[in-house]
């Protein structure tokens, strides 16, 4: 679902985002549901995101 910025202006939301590394700008942003936010750990650096593995079945990250 797409959410337009005015619909969430001023809201405090937990998000996950990707960065366009070549242009160093935000590429995509996901607003996490409470269930998604409860999944620990989430990668916090670009290196972690590149090396950790996302399992869509268990909805969890695995560190190498």
mmCIF file of C-alpha atoms in Angstrom, residues 2 11 16 22 25 32 45 53 58:
data_model
loop_
_atom_site.group_PDB
_atom_site.id
_atom_site.type_symbol
_atom_site.label_atom_id
_atom_site.label_comp_id
_atom_site.label_asym_id
_atom_site.label_seq_id
_atom_site.Cartn_x
_atom_site.Cartn_y
_atom_site.Cartn_z
ATOM 1 C CA UNK A 2 1.280 3.469 -0.757
ATOM 2 C CA UNK A 11 3.593 10.730 13.092
ATOM 3 C CA UNK A 16 12.998 0.278 7.205
ATOM 4 C CA UNK A 22 25.524 5.614 -6.018
ATOM 5 C CA UNK A 25 19.779 9.170 -1.234
ATOM 6 C CA UNK A 32 6.811 -1.456 9.743
ATOM 7 C CA UNK A 45 24.289 -0.879 8.658
ATOM 8 C CA UNK A 53 20.049 -13.317 5.048
ATOM 9 C CA UNK A 58 10.075 -17.237 9.190
#
